[in-house]
Coordinates of C-alpha atoms in Angstrom, one line a residue:
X1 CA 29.9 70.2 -22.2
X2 CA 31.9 68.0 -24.3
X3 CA 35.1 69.5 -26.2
X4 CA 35.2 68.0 -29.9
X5 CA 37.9 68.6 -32.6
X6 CA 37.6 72.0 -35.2
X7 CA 37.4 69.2 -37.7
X8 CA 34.4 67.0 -36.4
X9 CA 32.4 70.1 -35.3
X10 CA 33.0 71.6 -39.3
X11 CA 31.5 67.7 -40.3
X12 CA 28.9 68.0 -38.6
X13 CA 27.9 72.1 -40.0
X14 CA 27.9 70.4 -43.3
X15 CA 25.8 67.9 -42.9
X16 CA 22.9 70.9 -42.2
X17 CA 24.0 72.4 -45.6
X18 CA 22.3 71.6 -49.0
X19 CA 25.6 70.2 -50.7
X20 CA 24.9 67.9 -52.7
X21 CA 28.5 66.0 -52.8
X22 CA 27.7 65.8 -48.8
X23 CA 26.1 62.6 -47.5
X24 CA 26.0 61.1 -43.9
X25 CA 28.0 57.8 -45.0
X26 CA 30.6 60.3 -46.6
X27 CA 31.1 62.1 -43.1
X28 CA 30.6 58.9 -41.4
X29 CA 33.4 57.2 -43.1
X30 CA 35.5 60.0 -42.8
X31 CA 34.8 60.5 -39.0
X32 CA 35.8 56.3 -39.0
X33 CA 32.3 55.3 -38.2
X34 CA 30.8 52.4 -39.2
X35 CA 27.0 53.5 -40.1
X36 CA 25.7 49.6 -40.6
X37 CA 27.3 48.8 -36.9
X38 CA 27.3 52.0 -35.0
X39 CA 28.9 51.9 -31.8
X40 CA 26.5 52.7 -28.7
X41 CA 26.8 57.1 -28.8
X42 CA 28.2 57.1 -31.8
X43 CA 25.7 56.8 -34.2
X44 CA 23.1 58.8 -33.0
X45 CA 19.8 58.1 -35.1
X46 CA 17.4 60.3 -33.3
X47 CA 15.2 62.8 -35.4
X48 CA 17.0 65.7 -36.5
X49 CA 16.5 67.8 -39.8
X50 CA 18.6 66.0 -43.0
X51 CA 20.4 68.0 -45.7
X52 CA 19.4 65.9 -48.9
X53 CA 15.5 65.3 -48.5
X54 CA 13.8 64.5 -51.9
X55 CA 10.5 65.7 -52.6
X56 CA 7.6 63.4 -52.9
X57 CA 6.0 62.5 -56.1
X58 CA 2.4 62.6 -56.6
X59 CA 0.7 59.8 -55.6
X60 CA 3.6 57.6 -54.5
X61 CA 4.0 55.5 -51.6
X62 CA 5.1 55.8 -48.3
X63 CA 8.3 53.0 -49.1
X64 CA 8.8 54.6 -52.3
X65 CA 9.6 57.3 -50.8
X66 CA 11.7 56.1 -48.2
X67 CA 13.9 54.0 -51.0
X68 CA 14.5 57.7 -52.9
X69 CA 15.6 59.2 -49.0
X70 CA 17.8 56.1 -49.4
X71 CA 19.1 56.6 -52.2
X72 CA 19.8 60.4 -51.9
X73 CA 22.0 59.5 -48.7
X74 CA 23.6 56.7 -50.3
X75 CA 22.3 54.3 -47.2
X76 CA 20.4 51.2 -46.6
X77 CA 16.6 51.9 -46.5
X78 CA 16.6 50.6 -43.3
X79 CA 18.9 53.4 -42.0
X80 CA 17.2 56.2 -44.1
X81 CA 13.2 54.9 -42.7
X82 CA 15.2 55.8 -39.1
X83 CA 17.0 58.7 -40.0
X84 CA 14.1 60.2 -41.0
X85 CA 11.9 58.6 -38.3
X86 CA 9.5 56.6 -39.8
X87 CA 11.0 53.3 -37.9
X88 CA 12.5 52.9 -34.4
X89 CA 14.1 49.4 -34.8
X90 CA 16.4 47.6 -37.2
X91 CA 13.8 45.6 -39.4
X92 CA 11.0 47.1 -41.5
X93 CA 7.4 45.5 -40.2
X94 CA 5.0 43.5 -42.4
X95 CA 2.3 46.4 -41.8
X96 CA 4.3 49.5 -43.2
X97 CA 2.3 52.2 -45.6
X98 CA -0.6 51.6 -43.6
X99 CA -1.2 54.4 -41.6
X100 CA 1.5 56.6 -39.9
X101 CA 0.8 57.8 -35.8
X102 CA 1.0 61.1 -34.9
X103 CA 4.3 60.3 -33.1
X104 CA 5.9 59.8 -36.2
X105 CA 4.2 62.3 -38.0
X106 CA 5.9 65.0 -35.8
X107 CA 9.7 63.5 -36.0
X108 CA 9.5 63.2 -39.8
X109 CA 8.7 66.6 -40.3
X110 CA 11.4 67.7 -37.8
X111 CA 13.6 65.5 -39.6
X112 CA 12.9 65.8 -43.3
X113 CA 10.5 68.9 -43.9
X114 CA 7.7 66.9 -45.0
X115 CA 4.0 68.0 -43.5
X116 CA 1.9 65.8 -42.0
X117 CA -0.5 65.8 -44.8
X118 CA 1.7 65.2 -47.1
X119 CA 2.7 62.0 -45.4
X120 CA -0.4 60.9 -44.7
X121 CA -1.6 60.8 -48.5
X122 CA 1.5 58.2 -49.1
X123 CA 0.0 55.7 -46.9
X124 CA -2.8 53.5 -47.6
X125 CA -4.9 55.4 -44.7
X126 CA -4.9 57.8 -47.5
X127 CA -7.9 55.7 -49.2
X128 CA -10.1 55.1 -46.2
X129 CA -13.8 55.8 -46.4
X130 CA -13.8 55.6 -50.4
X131 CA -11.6 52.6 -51.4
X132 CA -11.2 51.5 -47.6
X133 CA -13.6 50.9 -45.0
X134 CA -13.3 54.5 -42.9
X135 CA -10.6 54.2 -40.4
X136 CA -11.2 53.7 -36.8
X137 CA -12.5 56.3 -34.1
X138 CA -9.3 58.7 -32.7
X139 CA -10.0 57.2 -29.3
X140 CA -9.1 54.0 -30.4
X141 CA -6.0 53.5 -29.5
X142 CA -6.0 49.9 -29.1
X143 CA -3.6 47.6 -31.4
X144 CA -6.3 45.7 -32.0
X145 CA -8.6 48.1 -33.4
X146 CA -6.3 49.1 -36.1
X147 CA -5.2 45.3 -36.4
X148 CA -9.0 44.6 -37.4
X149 CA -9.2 47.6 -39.7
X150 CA -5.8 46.2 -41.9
X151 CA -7.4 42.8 -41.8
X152 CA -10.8 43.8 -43.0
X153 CA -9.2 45.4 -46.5
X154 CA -9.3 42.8 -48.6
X155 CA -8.3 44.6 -52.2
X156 CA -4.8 45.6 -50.6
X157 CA -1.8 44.1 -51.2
X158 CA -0.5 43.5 -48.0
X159 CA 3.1 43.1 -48.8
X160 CA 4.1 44.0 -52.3
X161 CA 2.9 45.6 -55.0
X162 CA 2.1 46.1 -58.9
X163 CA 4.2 48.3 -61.2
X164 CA 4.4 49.8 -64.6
X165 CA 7.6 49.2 -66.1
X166 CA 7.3 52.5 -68.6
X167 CA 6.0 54.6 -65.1
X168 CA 9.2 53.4 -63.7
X169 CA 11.1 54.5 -66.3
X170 CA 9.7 57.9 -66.5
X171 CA 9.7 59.2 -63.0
X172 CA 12.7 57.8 -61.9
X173 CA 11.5 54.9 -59.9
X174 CA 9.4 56.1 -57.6
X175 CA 6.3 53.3 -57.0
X176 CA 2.6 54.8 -56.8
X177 CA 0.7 54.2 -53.8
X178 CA -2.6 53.0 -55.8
X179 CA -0.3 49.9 -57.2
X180 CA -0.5 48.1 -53.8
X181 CA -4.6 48.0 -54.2
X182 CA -6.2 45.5 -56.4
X183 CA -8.3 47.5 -58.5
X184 CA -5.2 48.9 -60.5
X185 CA -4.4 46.2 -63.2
X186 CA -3.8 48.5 -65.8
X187 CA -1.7 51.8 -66.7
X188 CA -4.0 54.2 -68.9
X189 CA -1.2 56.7 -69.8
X190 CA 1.1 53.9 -71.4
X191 CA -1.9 51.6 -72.2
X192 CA 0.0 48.3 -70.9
X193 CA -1.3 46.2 -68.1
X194 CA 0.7 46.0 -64.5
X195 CA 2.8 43.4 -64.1
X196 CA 2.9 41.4 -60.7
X197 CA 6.2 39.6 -60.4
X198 CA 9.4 39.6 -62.2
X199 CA 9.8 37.9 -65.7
X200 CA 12.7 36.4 -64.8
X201 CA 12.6 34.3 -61.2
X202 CA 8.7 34.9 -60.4
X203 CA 9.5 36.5 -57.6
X204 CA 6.6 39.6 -55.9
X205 CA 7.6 43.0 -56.9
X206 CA 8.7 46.1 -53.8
X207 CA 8.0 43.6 -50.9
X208 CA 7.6 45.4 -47.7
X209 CA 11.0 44.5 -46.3
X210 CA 14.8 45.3 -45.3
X211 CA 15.3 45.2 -49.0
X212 CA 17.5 47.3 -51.3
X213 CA 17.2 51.1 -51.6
X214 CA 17.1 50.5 -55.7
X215 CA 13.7 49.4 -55.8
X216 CA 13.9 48.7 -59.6
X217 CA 16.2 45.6 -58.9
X218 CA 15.0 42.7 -58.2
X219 CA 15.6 41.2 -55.1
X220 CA 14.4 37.5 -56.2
X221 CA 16.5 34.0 -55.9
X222 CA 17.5 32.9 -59.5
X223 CA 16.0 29.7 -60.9
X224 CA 17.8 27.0 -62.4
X225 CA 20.1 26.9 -58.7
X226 CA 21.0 23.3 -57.8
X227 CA 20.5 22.2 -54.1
X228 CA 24.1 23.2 -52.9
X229 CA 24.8 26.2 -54.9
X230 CA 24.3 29.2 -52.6
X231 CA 21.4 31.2 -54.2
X232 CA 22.2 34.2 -56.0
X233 CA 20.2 37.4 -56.3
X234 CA 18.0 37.8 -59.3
X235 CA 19.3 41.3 -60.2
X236 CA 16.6 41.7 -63.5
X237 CA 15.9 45.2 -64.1
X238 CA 12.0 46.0 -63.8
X239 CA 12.3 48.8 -66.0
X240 CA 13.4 46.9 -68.5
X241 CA 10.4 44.7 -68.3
X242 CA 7.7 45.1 -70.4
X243 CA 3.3 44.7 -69.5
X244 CA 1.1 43.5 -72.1
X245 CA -0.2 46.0 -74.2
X246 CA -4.5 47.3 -73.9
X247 CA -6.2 47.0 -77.0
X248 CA -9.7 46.2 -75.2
X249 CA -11.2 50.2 -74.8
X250 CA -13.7 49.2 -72.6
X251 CA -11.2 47.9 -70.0
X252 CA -9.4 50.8 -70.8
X253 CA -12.1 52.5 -69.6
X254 CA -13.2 51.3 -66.8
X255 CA -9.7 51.5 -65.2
X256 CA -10.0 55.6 -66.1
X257 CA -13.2 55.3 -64.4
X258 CA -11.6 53.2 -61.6
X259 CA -8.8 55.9 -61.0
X260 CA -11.1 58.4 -60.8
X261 CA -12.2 57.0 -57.8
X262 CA -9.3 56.3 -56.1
X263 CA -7.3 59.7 -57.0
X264 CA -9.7 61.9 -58.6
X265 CA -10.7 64.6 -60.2
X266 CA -13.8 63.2 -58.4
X267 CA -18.0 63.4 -59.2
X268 CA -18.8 61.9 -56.5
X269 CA -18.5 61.6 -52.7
X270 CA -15.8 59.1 -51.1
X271 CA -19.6 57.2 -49.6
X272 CA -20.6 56.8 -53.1
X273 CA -17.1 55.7 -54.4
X274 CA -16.9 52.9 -51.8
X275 CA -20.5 52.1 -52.4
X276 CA -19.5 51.8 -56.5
X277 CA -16.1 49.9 -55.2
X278 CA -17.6 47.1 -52.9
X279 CA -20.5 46.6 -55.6
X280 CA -17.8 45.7 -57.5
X281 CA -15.5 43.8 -55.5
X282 CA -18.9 41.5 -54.9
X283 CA -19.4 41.1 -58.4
X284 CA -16.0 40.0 -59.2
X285 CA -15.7 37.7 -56.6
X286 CA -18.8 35.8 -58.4
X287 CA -17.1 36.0 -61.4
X288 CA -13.8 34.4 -59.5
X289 CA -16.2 31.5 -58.3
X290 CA -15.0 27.8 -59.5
X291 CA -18.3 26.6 -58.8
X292 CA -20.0 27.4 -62.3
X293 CA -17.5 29.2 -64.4
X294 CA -18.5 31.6 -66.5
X295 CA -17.3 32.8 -70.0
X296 CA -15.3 35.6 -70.8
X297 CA -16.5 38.2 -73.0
X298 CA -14.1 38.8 -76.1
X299 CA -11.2 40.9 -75.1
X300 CA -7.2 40.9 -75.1
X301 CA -5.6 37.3 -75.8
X302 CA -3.0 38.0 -72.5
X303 CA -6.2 38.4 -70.5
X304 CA -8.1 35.2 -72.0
X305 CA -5.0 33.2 -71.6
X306 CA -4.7 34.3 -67.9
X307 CA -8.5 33.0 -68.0
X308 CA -8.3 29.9 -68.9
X309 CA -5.1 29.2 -66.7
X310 CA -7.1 30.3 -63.4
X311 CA -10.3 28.1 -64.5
X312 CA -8.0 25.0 -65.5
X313 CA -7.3 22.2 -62.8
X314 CA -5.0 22.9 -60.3
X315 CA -4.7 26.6 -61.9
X316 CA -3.1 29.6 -60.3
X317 CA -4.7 30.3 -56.5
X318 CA -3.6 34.2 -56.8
X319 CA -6.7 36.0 -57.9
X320 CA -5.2 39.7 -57.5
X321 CA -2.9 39.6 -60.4
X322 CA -3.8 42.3 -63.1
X323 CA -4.8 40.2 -66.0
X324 CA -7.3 38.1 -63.6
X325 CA -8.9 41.3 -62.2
X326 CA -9.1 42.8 -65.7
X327 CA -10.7 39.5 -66.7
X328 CA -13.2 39.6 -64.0
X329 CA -13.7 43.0 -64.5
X330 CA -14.9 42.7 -67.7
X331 CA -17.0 40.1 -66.9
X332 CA -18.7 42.4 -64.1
X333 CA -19.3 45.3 -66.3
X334 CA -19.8 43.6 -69.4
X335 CA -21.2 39.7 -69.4
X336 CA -24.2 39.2 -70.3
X337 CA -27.1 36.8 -71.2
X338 CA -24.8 34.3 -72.7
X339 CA -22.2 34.1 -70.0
X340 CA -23.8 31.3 -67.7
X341 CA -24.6 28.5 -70.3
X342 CA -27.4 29.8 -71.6
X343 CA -29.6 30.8 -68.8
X344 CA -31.3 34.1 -68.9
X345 CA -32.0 36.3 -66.2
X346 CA -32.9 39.6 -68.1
X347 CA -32.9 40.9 -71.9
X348 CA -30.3 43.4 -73.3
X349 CA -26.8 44.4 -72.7
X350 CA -24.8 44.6 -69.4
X351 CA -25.4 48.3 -68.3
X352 CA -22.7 49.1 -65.5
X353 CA -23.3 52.0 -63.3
X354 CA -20.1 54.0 -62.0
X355 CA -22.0 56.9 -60.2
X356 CA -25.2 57.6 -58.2
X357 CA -27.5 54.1 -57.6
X358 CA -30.6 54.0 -59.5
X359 CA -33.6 52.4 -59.0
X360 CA -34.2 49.1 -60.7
X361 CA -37.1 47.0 -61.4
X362 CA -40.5 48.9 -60.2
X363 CA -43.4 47.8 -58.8
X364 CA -45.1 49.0 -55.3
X365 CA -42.1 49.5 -53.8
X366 CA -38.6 50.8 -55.7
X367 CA -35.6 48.6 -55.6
X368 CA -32.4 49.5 -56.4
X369 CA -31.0 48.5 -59.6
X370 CA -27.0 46.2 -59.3
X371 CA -24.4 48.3 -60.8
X372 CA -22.5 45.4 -61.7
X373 CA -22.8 41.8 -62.7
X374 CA -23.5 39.3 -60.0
X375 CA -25.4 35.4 -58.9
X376 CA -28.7 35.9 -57.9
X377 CA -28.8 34.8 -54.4
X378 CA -32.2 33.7 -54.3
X379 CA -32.5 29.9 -53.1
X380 CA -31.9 27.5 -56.0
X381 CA -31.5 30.2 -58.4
X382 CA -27.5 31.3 -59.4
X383 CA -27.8 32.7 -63.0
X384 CA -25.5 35.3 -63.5
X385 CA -27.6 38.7 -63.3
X386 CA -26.3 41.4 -65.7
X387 CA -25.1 45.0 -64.9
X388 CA -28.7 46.8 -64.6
X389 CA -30.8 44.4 -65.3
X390 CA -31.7 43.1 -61.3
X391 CA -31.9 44.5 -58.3
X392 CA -30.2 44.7 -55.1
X393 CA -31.0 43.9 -51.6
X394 CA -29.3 45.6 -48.5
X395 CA -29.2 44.2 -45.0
X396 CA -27.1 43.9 -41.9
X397 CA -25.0 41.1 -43.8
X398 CA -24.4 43.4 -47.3
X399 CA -26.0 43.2 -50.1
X400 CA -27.8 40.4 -52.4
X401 CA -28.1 40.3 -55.9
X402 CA -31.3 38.9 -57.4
X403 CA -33.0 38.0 -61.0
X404 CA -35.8 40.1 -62.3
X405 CA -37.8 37.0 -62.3
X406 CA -37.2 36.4 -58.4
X407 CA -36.7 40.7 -57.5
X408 CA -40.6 40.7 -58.4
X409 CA -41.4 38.6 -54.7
X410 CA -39.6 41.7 -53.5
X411 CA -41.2 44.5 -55.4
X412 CA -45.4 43.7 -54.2
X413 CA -46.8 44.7 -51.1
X414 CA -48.7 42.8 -48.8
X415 CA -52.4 43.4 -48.8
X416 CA -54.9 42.4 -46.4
X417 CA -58.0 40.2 -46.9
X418 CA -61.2 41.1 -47.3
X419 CA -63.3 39.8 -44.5
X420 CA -67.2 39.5 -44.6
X421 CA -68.8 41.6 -41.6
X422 CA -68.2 41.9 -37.8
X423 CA -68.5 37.9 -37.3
X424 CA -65.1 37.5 -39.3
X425 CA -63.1 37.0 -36.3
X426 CA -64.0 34.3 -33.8
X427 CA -62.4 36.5 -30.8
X428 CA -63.7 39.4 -29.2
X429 CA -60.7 41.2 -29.1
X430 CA -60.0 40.8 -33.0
X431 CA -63.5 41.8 -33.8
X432 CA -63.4 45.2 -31.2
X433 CA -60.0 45.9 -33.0
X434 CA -61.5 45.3 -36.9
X435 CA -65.2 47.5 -36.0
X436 CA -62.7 50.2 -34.7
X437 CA -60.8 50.2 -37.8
X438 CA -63.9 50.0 -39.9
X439 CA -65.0 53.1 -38.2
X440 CA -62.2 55.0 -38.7
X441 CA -62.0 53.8 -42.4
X442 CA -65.7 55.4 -42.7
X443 CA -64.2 58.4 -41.0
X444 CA -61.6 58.9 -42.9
X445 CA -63.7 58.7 -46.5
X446 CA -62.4 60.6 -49.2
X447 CA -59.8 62.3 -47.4
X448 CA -55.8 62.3 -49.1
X449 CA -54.5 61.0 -45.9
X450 CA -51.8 58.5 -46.7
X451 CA -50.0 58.0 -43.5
X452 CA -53.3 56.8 -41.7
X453 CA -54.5 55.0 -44.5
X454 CA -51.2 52.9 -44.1
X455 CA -51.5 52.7 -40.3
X456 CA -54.9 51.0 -40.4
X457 CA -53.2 48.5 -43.5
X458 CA -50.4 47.6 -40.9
X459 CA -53.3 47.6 -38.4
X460 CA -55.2 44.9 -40.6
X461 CA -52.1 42.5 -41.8
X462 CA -51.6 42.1 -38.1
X463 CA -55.2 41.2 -37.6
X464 CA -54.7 38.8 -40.4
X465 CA -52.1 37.1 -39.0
X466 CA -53.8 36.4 -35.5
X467 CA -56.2 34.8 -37.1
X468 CA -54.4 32.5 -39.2
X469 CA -52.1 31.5 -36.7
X470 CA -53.0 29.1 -33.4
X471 CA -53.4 30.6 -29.9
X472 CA -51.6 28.5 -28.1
X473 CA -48.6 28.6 -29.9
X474 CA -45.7 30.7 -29.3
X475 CA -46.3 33.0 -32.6
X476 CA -50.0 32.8 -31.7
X477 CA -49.5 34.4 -28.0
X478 CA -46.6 36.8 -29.3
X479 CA -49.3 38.3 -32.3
X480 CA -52.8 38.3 -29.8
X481 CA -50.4 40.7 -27.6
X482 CA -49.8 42.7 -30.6
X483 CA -53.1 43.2 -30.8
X484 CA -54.1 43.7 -27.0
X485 CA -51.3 47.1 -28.0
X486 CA -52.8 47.8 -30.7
X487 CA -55.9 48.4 -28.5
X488 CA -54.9 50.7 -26.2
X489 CA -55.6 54.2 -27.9
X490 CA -59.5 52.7 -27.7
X491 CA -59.2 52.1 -23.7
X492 CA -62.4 54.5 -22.9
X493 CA -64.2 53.2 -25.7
X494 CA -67.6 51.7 -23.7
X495 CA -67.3 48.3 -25.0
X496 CA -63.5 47.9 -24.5
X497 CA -62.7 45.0 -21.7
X498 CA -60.1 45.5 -19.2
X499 CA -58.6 42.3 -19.3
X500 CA -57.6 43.0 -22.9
X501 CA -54.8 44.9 -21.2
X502 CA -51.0 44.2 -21.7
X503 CA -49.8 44.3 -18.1
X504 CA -46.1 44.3 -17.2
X505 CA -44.1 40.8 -17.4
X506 CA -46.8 39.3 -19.6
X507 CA -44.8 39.8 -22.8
X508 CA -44.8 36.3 -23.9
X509 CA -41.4 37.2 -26.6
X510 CA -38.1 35.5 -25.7
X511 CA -35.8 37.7 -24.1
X512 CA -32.7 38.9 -25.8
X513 CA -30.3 39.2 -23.0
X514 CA -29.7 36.7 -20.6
X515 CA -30.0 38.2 -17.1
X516 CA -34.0 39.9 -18.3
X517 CA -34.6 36.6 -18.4
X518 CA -33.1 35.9 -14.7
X519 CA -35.1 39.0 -13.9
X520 CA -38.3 37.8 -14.7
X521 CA -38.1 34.4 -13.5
X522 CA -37.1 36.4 -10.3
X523 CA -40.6 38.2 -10.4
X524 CA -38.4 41.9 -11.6
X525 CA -40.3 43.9 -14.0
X526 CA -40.7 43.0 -17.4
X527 CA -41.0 45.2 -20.2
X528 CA -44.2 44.5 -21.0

């Protein structure tokens, strides 16, 4: 065991006592210790509990955070993210706020205090499965699985972030973790849209970096430099700044709405709320389109300026900045018949839905209606659709907006034809399988059976298709063994043919793996 001085060992006590004129660089430079440089043994960084630890504020970010730890200790945020065990090396990465691991969950509340859950709701993981796709499985621990998942979130800011000057002001600089997403463009407390970058020198706001623990300064090069003057900090005060004030109530609105998504008090599930937030990420990236711009509804003159500057040539290529989501928010919850040059796809008002999805245009089979603007994706058609007045379309690649003038293709059944007696059908099969159904259609008379009434409909659209289509053809020999299936339930009937039997590796379908196909032409056992 080591012997150290009365003095160093009374240091070190204090650092474990809540005095608040005790810091680590006080003791460090006292001890002659160089924190910024430490000598290998001297400086030992590993997690251990910290005497000034400030309590997080609600809803504020994981860096945030980390710059008020910073500030508390008087040290570089660097050296506070390892103090407190949130980094291992000497550089903050590119991907920080994301999630946190359960490594570093355990050494920052053995360091700081600060539960796991607590940490965890400053991060952006904090959002997935209702603003963010859901995170990956547990036994994922691949890199690339969670270097896919931060890759697939396209309404995060990856490295910086919005802010509201007066929110700054207020809570002492602490940034809120729902700035770095997309969908907050406006503060509805102080009624003032975000701002993006600094007034001054342009420069993006809390960049995820080995930047300055007084996050309210910024860090940005000043303009007007020449080429061989040494560039000089910025130094503008973000507080000071001022966002453009929100006189449209609408928008107003439908950021409330918004935050009641992200941070509550919620009405609906987080499925819903990422249901509501991707419709609406789909409508405004139709409204961000170049191809056939459409016109803004009337609203604040910052947001209309912002407008026309993204829509002129060679205009601004950044679509995530407040005033041109709040401009293409409006125009997905509120554009309607008069937005795309006169063309109509509906009558009335936009309707925007913000909760449960209801059904849209009806017919003999209920669609869902589009809770927000949108192109209808029909070929040759892109009019601009209003909120609730078309339908939606989901598949395995998302989901389509169309017209009510083209949604009506989707909303009628098929029906089959009409056929004049037992000669209808040229082969024998086809006309054993429509007298059986005839039959059972006798049989089944004026009994409320839906389910077989629609079993002997799919029965007969199948029949119709076999005989419109050519034997000898591909689709011809894939439908006429359709059929010969269809038969088998009527195997002992007496005038049922053997030969009408599907037998094993006569399935004339392509295979969809490769080696079935190496299989059969082997002679293995089809599927039949």
């Amino acid at each position: 065991m080591k012997n150290y001085p009365l003095e160093f060992k009374a240091d070190a006590v204090t650092l474990y006592e809540p005095r608040p004129d005790v810091t680590i660089r006080s003791v460090a430079t006292g001890l002659g210790i160089n924190p910024a440089t430490p000598a290998a043994g001297a400086w030992d960084m590993s997690p251990r509990r910290l005497a000034l630890v400030p309590d997080p504020c609600p809803g504020e970010s994981l860096l945030s955070w980390g710059d008020a730890l910073a500030r508390l200790n008087q040290v570089s945020r660097t050296e506070a993210l390892r103090m407190a065990g949130l980094i291992s090396s000497s550089t903050v990465s590119a991907v920080f706020g994301y999630r946190v691991s359960d490594v570093v969950v355990r050494a920052v509340s053995q360091s700081t205090g600060v539960t796991g859950q607590r940490l965890r709701s400053m991060t952006l993981a904090h959002y997935a499965g209702s603003a963010l796709e859901p995170l990956p499985p547990d036994d994922a621990k691949e890199y690339g699985a969670w270097a896919a998942w931060r890759y697939r979130q396209r309404t995060v800011l990856p490295k910086h972030s919005n802010a509201c000057p007066s929110c700054l002001r207020e809570n002492g600089g602490r940034w809120l973790l729902k700035w770095r997403l997309v969908w907050s463009f406006a503060c509805v407390r102080h009624q003032r849209y975000l701002i993006s970058q600094c007034s001054g020198c342009g420069s993006a706001l809390h960049r995820v970096w080995p930047g300055h623990p007084q996050s309210w300064i910024c860090p940005g090069a000043s303009r007007g430099l020449g080429l061989r003057t040494p560039a000089q900090p910025c130094g503008r005060d973000i507080r000071r700044m001022r966002g453009k004030p929100v006189r449209d109530s609408r928008l107003l609105a439908c950021q409330r709405d918004i935050d009641c998504l992200l941070d509550g008090p919620h009405t609906t599930t987080p499925d819903e709320a990422r249901d509501v937030l991707g419709a609406l990420y789909r409508s405004v990236q139709d409204a961000w389109s170049p191809v056939r711009p459409l016109r803004l509804p009337v609203t604040d003159e910052a947001v209309h300026r912002a407008w026309d500057r993204h829509l002129a040539p060679g205009g601004s290529g950044e679509r995530f900045r407040p005033l041109l989501v709040a401009a293409a928010v409006k125009i997905a919850t509120e554009a309607g018949l008069d937005a795309a040059d006169g063309e109509t796809a509906g009558s009335g008002h936009a309707r925007p839905n913000w909760g449960a999805r209801q059904f849209g245009q009806r017919g003999e089979v209920e669609l869902a209606a589009n809770r927000f603007g949108g192109r209808c994706r029909h070929s040759g058609c892109s009019a601009w659709v209003p909120a609730g007045h078309g339908v939606v379309l989901g598949d395995t690649d998302g989901w389509d907006t169309y017209c009510p003038r083209h949604a009506q293709a989707f909303t009628r059944r098929a029906r089959s034809r009409e056929h004049g007696g037992p000669d209808a059908f040229a082969e024998p099969c086809l006309r054993f399988l429509d007298a059986r159904l005839r039959e059972e259609e006798q049989r089944l008379g004026e009994e409320d059976d839906d389910l077989l009434r629609q079993r002997i409909e799919a029965q007969r659209l199948i029949l119709d298709a076999c005989a419109a289509t050519a034997a000898r053809t591909r689709e011809g020999r894939s439908l006429r063994y359709a059929v010969r299936c269809l038969l088998l339930p009527y195997a002992r009937h007496p005038d049922f043919r053997t030969t009408w039997l599907p037998r094993q590796g006569e399935n004339p379908a392509r295979p969809l793996v490769e080696g079935v196909a190496g299989e059969e032409g082997r002679g293995g056992t089809g599927r039949g």
